PDB file of C-alpha atoms in Angstrom:
ATOM      1  CA  MET A   1       0.000   0.000   0.000  1.00  0.00           C
ATOM      2  CA  THR A   2       1.365   3.442  -0.935  1.00  0.00           C
ATOM      3  CA  ARG A   3       1.588   5.952   1.889  1.00  0.00           C
ATOM      4  CA  SER A   4       0.066   9.349   1.039  1.00  0.00           C
ATOM      5  CA  LEU A   5       2.291  12.364   1.481  1.00  0.00           C
ATOM      6  CA  SER A   6       1.780  14.615   4.481  1.00  0.00           C
ATOM      7  CA  ALA A   7       1.437  18.324   3.764  1.00  0.00           C
ATOM      8  CA  LYS A   8       4.991  18.943   4.951  1.00  0.00           C
ATOM      9  CA  GLU A   9       6.307  16.366   2.475  1.00  0.00           C
ATOM     10  CA  HIS A  10       4.335  17.705  -0.477  1.00  0.00           C
ATOM     11  CA  PRO A  11       6.664  19.135  -3.145  1.00  0.00           C
ATOM     12  CA  MET A  12       4.685  22.404  -3.094  1.00  0.00           C
ATOM     13  CA  ALA A  13       4.838  22.870   0.695  1.00  0.00           C
ATOM     14  CA  ARG A  14       8.019  24.958   0.562  1.00  0.00           C
ATOM     15  CA  LYS A  15       7.174  26.679  -2.709  1.00  0.00           C
ATOM     16  CA  VAL A  16       3.631  27.946  -2.270  1.00  0.00           C
ATOM     17  CA  LYS A  17       3.320  31.500  -0.967  1.00  0.00           C
ATOM     18  CA  VAL A  18       1.282  32.149   2.166  1.00  0.00           C
ATOM     19  CA  ILE A  19      -0.697  35.359   1.653  1.00  0.00           C
ATOM     20  CA  ALA A  20      -2.585  36.878   4.586  1.00  0.00           C
ATOM     21  CA  HIS A  21      -6.049  37.904   3.388  1.00  0.00           C
ATOM     22  CA  ARG A  22      -6.740  41.429   4.679  1.00  0.00           C
ATOM     23  CA  GLY A  23      -3.845  40.815   7.032  1.00  0.00           C
ATOM     24  CA  GLY A  24      -5.360  37.629   8.471  1.00  0.00           C
ATOM     25  CA  ARG A  25      -9.046  37.907   9.366  1.00  0.00           C
ATOM     26  CA  GLU A  26      -8.885  34.930  11.710  1.00  0.00           C
ATOM     27  CA  TRP A  27      -6.676  36.577  14.313  1.00  0.00           C
ATOM     28  CA  ALA A  28      -7.324  40.332  14.139  1.00  0.00           C
ATOM     29  CA  PRO A  29      -9.800  42.839  12.696  1.00  0.00           C
ATOM     30  CA  GLU A  30      -9.349  42.842   8.940  1.00  0.00           C
ATOM     31  CA  ASN A  31      -7.347  45.517   7.158  1.00  0.00           C
ATOM     32  CA  THR A  32      -5.943  47.015  10.369  1.00  0.00           C
ATOM     33  CA  MET A  33      -2.416  47.703  11.508  1.00  0.00           C
ATOM     34  CA  ALA A  34      -2.877  45.064  14.219  1.00  0.00           C
ATOM     35  CA  ALA A  35      -3.542  42.418  11.574  1.00  0.00           C
ATOM     36  CA  PHE A  36      -0.645  43.540   9.405  1.00  0.00           C
ATOM     37  CA  ARG A  37       1.802  43.540  12.337  1.00  0.00           C
ATOM     38  CA  GLN A  38       0.828  39.990  13.261  1.00  0.00           C
ATOM     39  CA  ALA A  39       1.237  38.888   9.654  1.00  0.00           C
ATOM     40  CA  LEU A  40       4.732  40.364   9.556  1.00  0.00           C
ATOM     41  CA  ASP A  41       5.619  38.720  12.875  1.00  0.00           C
ATOM     42  CA  LEU A  42       4.563  35.392  11.388  1.00  0.00           C
ATOM     43  CA  LYS A  43       6.818  36.068   8.376  1.00  0.00           C
ATOM     44  CA  VAL A  44       4.149  35.446   5.784  1.00  0.00           C
ATOM     45  CA  ASP A  45       5.162  35.650   2.145  1.00  0.00           C
ATOM     46  CA  GLY A  46       2.572  38.280   1.368  1.00  0.00           C
ATOM     47  CA  ILE A  47      -0.218  40.496   2.655  1.00  0.00           C
ATOM     48  CA  GLU A  48      -3.378  41.248   0.689  1.00  0.00           C
ATOM     49  CA  LEU A  49      -5.317  44.437   1.401  1.00  0.00           C
ATOM     50  CA  ASP A  50      -8.023  46.619  -0.117  1.00  0.00           C
ATOM     51  CA  VAL A  51      -7.727  50.279  -1.067  1.00  0.00           C
ATOM     52  CA  GLN A  52     -10.392  52.939  -1.495  1.00  0.00           C
ATOM     53  CA  ARG A  53     -10.394  56.739  -1.542  1.00  0.00           C
ATOM     54  CA  CYS A  54     -12.062  58.700   1.241  1.00  0.00           C
ATOM     55  CA  ALA A  55     -13.866  62.026   0.885  1.00  0.00           C
ATOM     56  CA  THR A  56     -10.744  64.114   1.505  1.00  0.00           C
ATOM     57  CA  GLY A  57      -8.750  62.269  -1.156  1.00  0.00           C
ATOM     58  CA  GLU A  58      -6.518  59.982   0.899  1.00  0.00           C
ATOM     59  CA  LEU A  59      -6.138  56.306   0.023  1.00  0.00           C
ATOM     60  CA  VAL A  60      -7.392  54.223   2.930  1.00  0.00           C
ATOM     61  CA  VAL A  61      -7.263  50.494   3.571  1.00  0.00           C
ATOM     62  CA  PHE A  62     -10.829  49.210   3.797  1.00  0.00           C
ATOM     63  CA  HIS A  63     -12.798  46.426   2.147  1.00  0.00           C
ATOM     64  CA  ASP A  64     -16.493  47.295   2.114  1.00  0.00           C
ATOM     65  CA  ASP A  65     -17.842  50.401   0.416  1.00  0.00           C
ATOM     66  CA  ASP A  66     -19.849  51.041   3.621  1.00  0.00           C
ATOM     67  CA  VAL A  67     -18.142  51.326   7.022  1.00  0.00           C
ATOM     68  CA  GLY A  68     -20.982  49.726   8.998  1.00  0.00           C
ATOM     69  CA  ARG A  69     -19.815  46.107   9.150  1.00  0.00           C
ATOM     70  CA  THR A  70     -16.345  46.651  10.609  1.00  0.00           C
ATOM     71  CA  THR A  71     -16.611  49.964  12.479  1.00  0.00           C
ATOM     72  CA  ASN A  72     -19.042  51.779  14.750  1.00  0.00           C
ATOM     73  CA  GLY A  73     -19.814  54.269  11.983  1.00  0.00           C
ATOM     74  CA  VAL A  74     -22.296  54.569   9.139  1.00  0.00           C
ATOM     75  CA  GLY A  75     -21.994  55.711   5.551  1.00  0.00           C
ATOM     76  CA  LEU A  76     -19.793  55.189   2.524  1.00  0.00           C
ATOM     77  CA  VAL A  77     -16.018  55.400   2.742  1.00  0.00           C
ATOM     78  CA  ALA A  78     -16.149  57.739  -0.250  1.00  0.00           C
ATOM     79  CA  ASP A  79     -18.327  60.194   1.697  1.00  0.00           C
ATOM     80  CA  ILE A  80     -16.306  60.270   4.931  1.00  0.00           C
ATOM     81  CA  SER A  81     -13.238  62.430   5.564  1.00  0.00           C
ATOM     82  CA  LEU A  82     -10.009  60.933   6.816  1.00  0.00           C
ATOM     83  CA  GLY A  83     -10.447  62.733  10.121  1.00  0.00           C
ATOM     84  CA  GLU A  84     -13.887  61.204  10.583  1.00  0.00           C
ATOM     85  CA  LEU A  85     -12.603  57.754   9.619  1.00  0.00           C
ATOM     86  CA  ARG A  86      -9.833  58.109  12.207  1.00  0.00           C
ATOM     87  CA  ARG A  87     -12.399  58.612  14.937  1.00  0.00           C
ATOM     88  CA  LEU A  88     -14.152  55.341  14.146  1.00  0.00           C
ATOM     89  CA  ASP A  89     -13.467  52.189  16.150  1.00  0.00           C
ATOM     90  CA  ALA A  90     -12.364  49.552  13.634  1.00  0.00           C
ATOM     91  CA  GLY A  91     -11.493  46.878  16.189  1.00  0.00           C
ATOM     92  CA  SER A  92     -14.205  46.297  18.804  1.00  0.00           C
ATOM     93  CA  TRP A  93     -16.516  44.467  16.394  1.00  0.00           C
ATOM     94  CA  PHE A  94     -13.881  41.718  16.233  1.00  0.00           C
ATOM     95  CA  ASP A  95     -12.843  41.645  19.895  1.00  0.00           C
ATOM     96  CA  LYS A  96     -12.767  44.171  22.723  1.00  0.00           C
ATOM     97  CA  ALA A  97      -8.999  43.688  22.906  1.00  0.00           C
ATOM     98  CA  PHE A  98      -8.787  45.642  19.629  1.00  0.00           C
ATOM     99  CA  ARG A  99     -10.916  48.550  20.794  1.00  0.00           C
ATOM    100  CA  GLY A 100      -9.739  51.826  19.279  1.00  0.00           C
ATOM    101  CA  GLU A 101      -8.029  50.263  16.269  1.00  0.00           C
ATOM    102  CA  GLN A 102      -8.149  52.811  13.461  1.00  0.00           C
ATOM    103  CA  VAL A 103      -8.738  52.631   9.732  1.00  0.00           C
ATOM    104  CA  PRO A 104      -5.206  52.894   8.290  1.00  0.00           C
ATOM    105  CA  THR A 105      -4.040  54.787   5.250  1.00  0.00           C
ATOM    106  CA  LEU A 106      -2.159  53.000   2.502  1.00  0.00           C
ATOM    107  CA  GLN A 107       0.831  55.222   3.280  1.00  0.00           C
ATOM    108  CA  GLU A 108       0.946  53.914   6.853  1.00  0.00           C
ATOM    109  CA  VAL A 109       0.854  50.316   5.683  1.00  0.00           C
ATOM    110  CA  LEU A 110       3.638  50.923   3.171  1.00  0.00           C
ATOM    111  CA  GLU A 111       5.787  52.369   5.947  1.00  0.00           C
ATOM    112  CA  LEU A 112       5.047  49.374   8.169  1.00  0.00           C
ATOM    113  CA  VAL A 113       5.678  46.672   5.568  1.00  0.00           C
ATOM    114  CA  ASP A 114       8.714  48.397   4.020  1.00  0.00           C
ATOM    115  CA  GLY A 115       9.570  45.477   1.748  1.00  0.00           C
ATOM    116  CA  LYS A 116       9.407  42.811   4.459  1.00  0.00           C
ATOM    117  CA  CYS A 117       6.993  40.809   2.328  1.00  0.00           C
ATOM    118  CA  MET A 118       5.026  40.992  -0.886  1.00  0.00           C
ATOM    119  CA  LEU A 119       2.131  43.451  -0.751  1.00  0.00           C
ATOM    120  CA  ASN A 120      -0.959  42.763  -2.852  1.00  0.00           C
ATOM    121  CA  ILE A 121      -2.910  46.002  -3.207  1.00  0.00           C
ATOM    122  CA  GLU A 122      -6.447  45.390  -4.419  1.00  0.00           C
ATOM    123  CA  ILE A 123      -8.008  48.517  -5.884  1.00  0.00           C
ATOM    124  CA  LYS A 124     -11.712  48.637  -5.071  1.00  0.00           C
ATOM    125  CA  ASN A 125     -13.709  50.388  -7.766  1.00  0.00           C
ATOM    126  CA  THR A 126     -17.143  48.783  -7.486  1.00  0.00           C
ATOM    127  CA  PRO A 127     -19.892  49.324  -6.508  1.00  0.00           C
ATOM    128  CA  VAL A 128     -18.537  52.805  -5.732  1.00  0.00           C
ATOM    129  CA  SER A 129     -16.481  54.151  -8.620  1.00  0.00           C
ATOM    130  CA  TYR A 130     -13.350  56.176  -7.836  1.00  0.00           C
ATOM    131  CA  GLU A 131     -12.318  58.129 -10.904  1.00  0.00           C
ATOM    132  CA  ASN A 132      -8.605  57.751 -11.678  1.00  0.00           C
ATOM    133  CA  ILE A 133      -7.898  55.953  -8.396  1.00  0.00           C
ATOM    134  CA  GLU A 134      -5.154  53.994 -10.159  1.00  0.00           C
ATOM    135  CA  GLU A 135      -3.285  57.257 -10.718  1.00  0.00           C
ATOM    136  CA  ASP A 136      -3.482  58.021  -6.998  1.00  0.00           C
ATOM    137  CA  VAL A 137      -2.077  54.590  -6.154  1.00  0.00           C
ATOM    138  CA  VAL A 138       0.820  55.010  -8.577  1.00  0.00           C
ATOM    139  CA  ALA A 139       1.578  58.478  -7.204  1.00  0.00           C
ATOM    140  CA  LEU A 140       1.652  57.171  -3.640  1.00  0.00           C
ATOM    141  CA  LEU A 141       3.919  54.273  -4.602  1.00  0.00           C
ATOM    142  CA  ALA A 142       6.396  56.572  -6.355  1.00  0.00           C
ATOM    143  CA  ASP A 143       8.627  56.869  -3.289  1.00  0.00           C
ATOM    144  CA  TYR A 144       8.235  53.252  -2.145  1.00  0.00           C
ATOM    145  CA  ALA A 145      11.661  51.632  -2.262  1.00  0.00           C
ATOM    146  CA  HIS A 146      10.383  48.101  -2.841  1.00  0.00           C
ATOM    147  CA  LYS A 147       8.265  48.342  -5.967  1.00  0.00           C
ATOM    148  CA  GLU A 148       9.354  44.857  -7.026  1.00  0.00           C
ATOM    149  CA  SER A 149       7.404  43.433  -4.070  1.00  0.00           C
ATOM    150  CA  ILE A 150       4.113  45.087  -5.078  1.00  0.00           C
ATOM    151  CA  ILE A 151       1.262  43.356  -6.915  1.00  0.00           C
ATOM    152  CA  ILE A 152      -1.730  45.498  -7.878  1.00  0.00           C
ATOM    153  CA  SER A 153      -4.987  43.636  -8.458  1.00  0.00           C
ATOM    154  CA  SER A 154      -8.572  44.561  -9.225  1.00  0.00           C
ATOM    155  CA  PHE A 155     -11.899  43.173 -10.346  1.00  0.00           C
ATOM    156  CA  ASP A 156     -12.137  46.294 -12.501  1.00  0.00           C
ATOM    157  CA  HIS A 157     -10.076  45.243 -15.486  1.00  0.00           C
ATOM    158  CA  TYR A 158     -10.257  48.719 -17.002  1.00  0.00           C
ATOM    159  CA  VAL A 159      -8.228  49.882 -13.995  1.00  0.00           C
ATOM    160  CA  LEU A 160      -5.620  47.233 -14.787  1.00  0.00           C
ATOM    161  CA  ALA A 161      -5.470  48.214 -18.452  1.00  0.00           C
ATOM    162  CA  ARG A 162      -4.944  51.822 -17.428  1.00  0.00           C
ATOM    163  CA  LEU A 163      -2.190  50.802 -14.996  1.00  0.00           C
ATOM    164  CA  ALA A 164      -0.425  48.824 -17.705  1.00  0.00           C
ATOM    165  CA  ASP A 165      -0.387  52.005 -19.769  1.00  0.00           C
ATOM    166  CA  ILE A 166       0.705  54.540 -17.130  1.00  0.00           C
ATOM    167  CA  ALA A 167       2.873  52.356 -14.884  1.00  0.00           C
ATOM    168  CA  PRO A 168       4.117  49.251 -16.736  1.00  0.00           C
ATOM    169  CA  GLU A 169       6.770  48.657 -14.062  1.00  0.00           C
ATOM    170  CA  TYR A 170       4.192  47.207 -11.658  1.00  0.00           C
ATOM    171  CA  LYS A 171       3.065  43.600 -11.486  1.00  0.00           C
ATOM    172  CA  LEU A 172      -0.644  43.338 -12.242  1.00  0.00           C
ATOM    173  CA  ALA A 173      -3.128  40.642 -11.255  1.00  0.00           C
ATOM    174  CA  VAL A 174      -6.542  39.949 -12.718  1.00  0.00           C
ATOM    175  CA  LEU A 175      -9.113  39.187 -10.035  1.00  0.00           C
ATOM    176  CA  ASN A 176     -11.883  36.971 -11.316  1.00  0.00           C
ATOM    177  CA  ASP A 177     -14.368  34.344 -10.196  1.00  0.00           C
ATOM    178  CA  ALA A 178     -15.683  33.247 -13.589  1.00  0.00           C
ATOM    179  CA  VAL A 179     -14.385  31.202 -16.516  1.00  0.00           C
ATOM    180  CA  VAL A 180     -12.450  33.248 -19.096  1.00  0.00           C
ATOM    181  CA  LEU A 181     -11.962  31.885 -22.604  1.00  0.00           C
ATOM    182  CA  ASP A 182      -8.372  32.034 -23.873  1.00  0.00           C
ATOM    183  CA  LEU A 183      -7.213  33.295 -20.500  1.00  0.00           C
ATOM    184  CA  PRO A 184      -3.511  33.816 -21.346  1.00  0.00           C
ATOM    185  CA  ALA A 185      -4.421  36.065 -24.280  1.00  0.00           C
ATOM    186  CA  TYR A 186      -6.853  38.026 -22.119  1.00  0.00           C
ATOM    187  CA  LEU A 187      -4.235  38.557 -19.417  1.00  0.00           C
ATOM    188  CA  ALA A 188      -1.682  39.590 -22.028  1.00  0.00           C
ATOM    189  CA  ARG A 189      -4.045  42.271 -23.351  1.00  0.00           C
ATOM    190  CA  LEU A 190      -4.277  43.659 -19.813  1.00  0.00           C
ATOM    191  CA  GLY A 191      -0.540  43.470 -19.205  1.00  0.00           C
ATOM    192  CA  ALA A 192      -1.063  41.070 -16.297  1.00  0.00           C
ATOM    193  CA  LEU A 193       1.346  38.305 -15.293  1.00  0.00           C
ATOM    194  CA  TYR A 194      -0.759  37.159 -12.333  1.00  0.00           C
ATOM    195  CA  TYR A 195      -4.166  35.526 -12.187  1.00  0.00           C
ATOM    196  CA  HIS A 196      -6.169  35.638  -8.939  1.00  0.00           C
ATOM    197  CA  PRO A 197      -9.239  33.413  -9.301  1.00  0.00           C
ATOM    198  CA  GLY A 198     -11.761  32.563  -6.618  1.00  0.00           C
ATOM    199  CA  PHE A 199     -10.980  29.114  -5.269  1.00  0.00           C
ATOM    200  CA  ASP A 200     -14.369  27.690  -6.269  1.00  0.00           C
ATOM    201  CA  SER A 201     -13.591  28.425  -9.916  1.00  0.00           C
ATOM    202  CA  CYS A 202      -9.950  27.320  -9.754  1.00  0.00           C
ATOM    203  CA  ARG A 203      -9.308  24.315 -12.016  1.00  0.00           C
ATOM    204  CA  ALA A 204      -6.197  22.247 -12.597  1.00  0.00           C
ATOM    205  CA  ASP A 205      -6.263  22.780 -16.363  1.00  0.00           C
ATOM    206  CA  VAL A 206      -6.473  26.554 -15.898  1.00  0.00           C
ATOM    207  CA  VAL A 207      -3.520  26.581 -13.499  1.00  0.00           C
ATOM    208  CA  GLU A 208      -1.513  24.409 -15.886  1.00  0.00           C
ATOM    209  CA  GLU A 209      -2.335  26.660 -18.846  1.00  0.00           C
ATOM    210  CA  CYS A 210      -1.299  29.726 -16.862  1.00  0.00           C
ATOM    211  CA  HIS A 211       2.008  28.182 -15.847  1.00  0.00           C
ATOM    212  CA  LYS A 212       2.772  27.218 -19.437  1.00  0.00           C
ATOM    213  CA  ASN A 213       2.382  30.885 -20.340  1.00  0.00           C
ATOM    214  CA  GLY A 214       4.478  32.266 -17.481  1.00  0.00           C
ATOM    215  CA  ILE A 215       1.487  33.371 -15.407  1.00  0.00           C
ATOM    216  CA  GLN A 216       1.447  32.883 -11.635  1.00  0.00           C
ATOM    217  CA  VAL A 217      -1.795  31.885  -9.924  1.00  0.00           C
ATOM    218  CA  ASN A 218      -2.723  33.074  -6.437  1.00  0.00           C
ATOM    219  CA  SER A 219      -6.196  31.945  -5.403  1.00  0.00           C
ATOM    220  CA  TRP A 220      -8.601  33.248  -2.734  1.00  0.00           C
ATOM    221  CA  THR A 221      -9.987  32.839  -0.127  1.00  0.00           C
ATOM    222  CA  ILE A 222      -8.751  29.400   0.910  1.00  0.00           C
ATOM    223  CA  ASN A 223      -9.390  28.222   4.463  1.00  0.00           C
ATOM    224  CA  GLY A 224      -9.162  24.814   6.117  1.00  0.00           C
ATOM    225  CA  ARG A 225      -6.797  21.927   5.639  1.00  0.00           C
ATOM    226  CA  LYS A 226      -8.922  20.059   3.128  1.00  0.00           C
ATOM    227  CA  ASN A 227      -8.835  23.071   0.804  1.00  0.00           C
ATOM    228  CA  TRP A 228      -5.142  23.701   1.476  1.00  0.00           C
ATOM    229  CA  SER A 229      -4.423  20.106   0.480  1.00  0.00           C
ATOM    230  CA  ARG A 230      -6.259  20.625  -2.810  1.00  0.00           C
ATOM    231  CA  SER A 231      -4.348  23.881  -3.307  1.00  0.00           C
ATOM    232  CA  LEU A 232      -1.046  22.033  -3.108  1.00  0.00           C
ATOM    233  CA  ASP A 233      -2.260  19.436  -5.592  1.00  0.00           C
ATOM    234  CA  LEU A 234      -3.297  22.242  -7.947  1.00  0.00           C
ATOM    235  CA  ALA A 235       0.256  23.635  -7.718  1.00  0.00           C
ATOM    236  CA  LEU A 236      -1.000  27.114  -6.896  1.00  0.00           C
ATOM    237  CA  ASP A 237       1.718  29.726  -6.574  1.00  0.00           C
ATOM    238  CA  GLY A 238      -0.013  31.442  -3.673  1.00  0.00           C
ATOM    239  CA  ILE A 239      -2.743  30.674  -1.144  1.00  0.00           C
ATOM    240  CA  VAL A 240      -4.713  33.704   0.038  1.00  0.00           C
ATOM    241  CA  THR A 241      -6.106  32.746   3.448  1.00  0.00           C
ATOM    242  CA  ASP A 242      -7.809  34.216   6.497  1.00  0.00           C
ATOM    243  CA  ASP A 243      -5.739  31.951   8.755  1.00  0.00           C
ATOM    244  CA  PRO A 244      -2.086  32.213   7.707  1.00  0.00           C
ATOM    245  CA  GLU A 245      -0.875  30.985  11.083  1.00  0.00           C
ATOM    246  CA  ASP A 246      -2.560  27.593  10.796  1.00  0.00           C
ATOM    247  CA  LEU A 247      -1.553  27.352   7.141  1.00  0.00           C
ATOM    248  CA  MET A 248       2.089  27.888   8.115  1.00  0.00           C
ATOM    249  CA  VAL A 249       1.759  25.127  10.715  1.00  0.00           C
ATOM    250  CA  TYR A 250       0.110  22.863   8.141  1.00  0.00           C
ATOM    251  CA  LEU A 251       2.974  23.441   5.713  1.00  0.00           C
ATOM    252  CA  GLY A 252       5.607  22.877   8.400  1.00  0.00           C
ATOM    253  CA  ARG A 253       6.773  26.481   8.156  1.00  0.00           C
ATOM    254  CA  ALA A 254       5.583  27.877  11.494  1.00  0.00           C
ATOM    255  CA  VAL A 255       7.823  30.371  13.289  1.00  0.00           C
ATOM    256  CA  ALA A 256       7.871  31.377  16.944  1.00  0.00           C
ATOM    257  CA  VAL A 257       6.049  34.684  17.494  1.00  0.00           C
TER     258      VAL A 257
END
């Protein structure tokens, strides 16, 4: 009888990138400095976060278009000034230990990460549309010393096409949760070398086709050991997960924190 490989013995266990979804939603309030600090302490390969523009023009790290789910405030991010966002409690909804956690700016996160890991910046542009937000992101990244560690992704593929035109030096990733015919050609038209599909739509033949065309595949949001096992078998380049700590343990890559 052939013994099945443990996760630690799998040939992908040391290769696959562990990417903390919104900093790691399992252990801290999402998209907060507390989450990002813990991810860095764990020495993850990458951090994924979401960027929007607030009413006063700053780029802030926040997922939903409305602040109600993860703060004690109400209203759209786009309609709230940075000062007002700062006064919101972005931590208590998760646990009282995080009371007073603030909504961070992208600038603050860049200063914290400072090239310690890959940073996947997802530009949110639906359902609220932020005109020329990609230009704001590029302007903010101009002084970042670790541009090679940045991946910019979006579900708005027009944003990606615009980025390929104005800032071809950045790595771009197409976010998608549907089947795309002739995927490599589509990605090439957008100037993207990364494909970020939802895990439910992630197929072995698609991953293989991407790899044959030099495209890396990071899939989201993958939680639980059964799904991590399938991810290794799919030969994904990156696993975007809410629980990077347990994934690191599963892969035999845990570090003392």
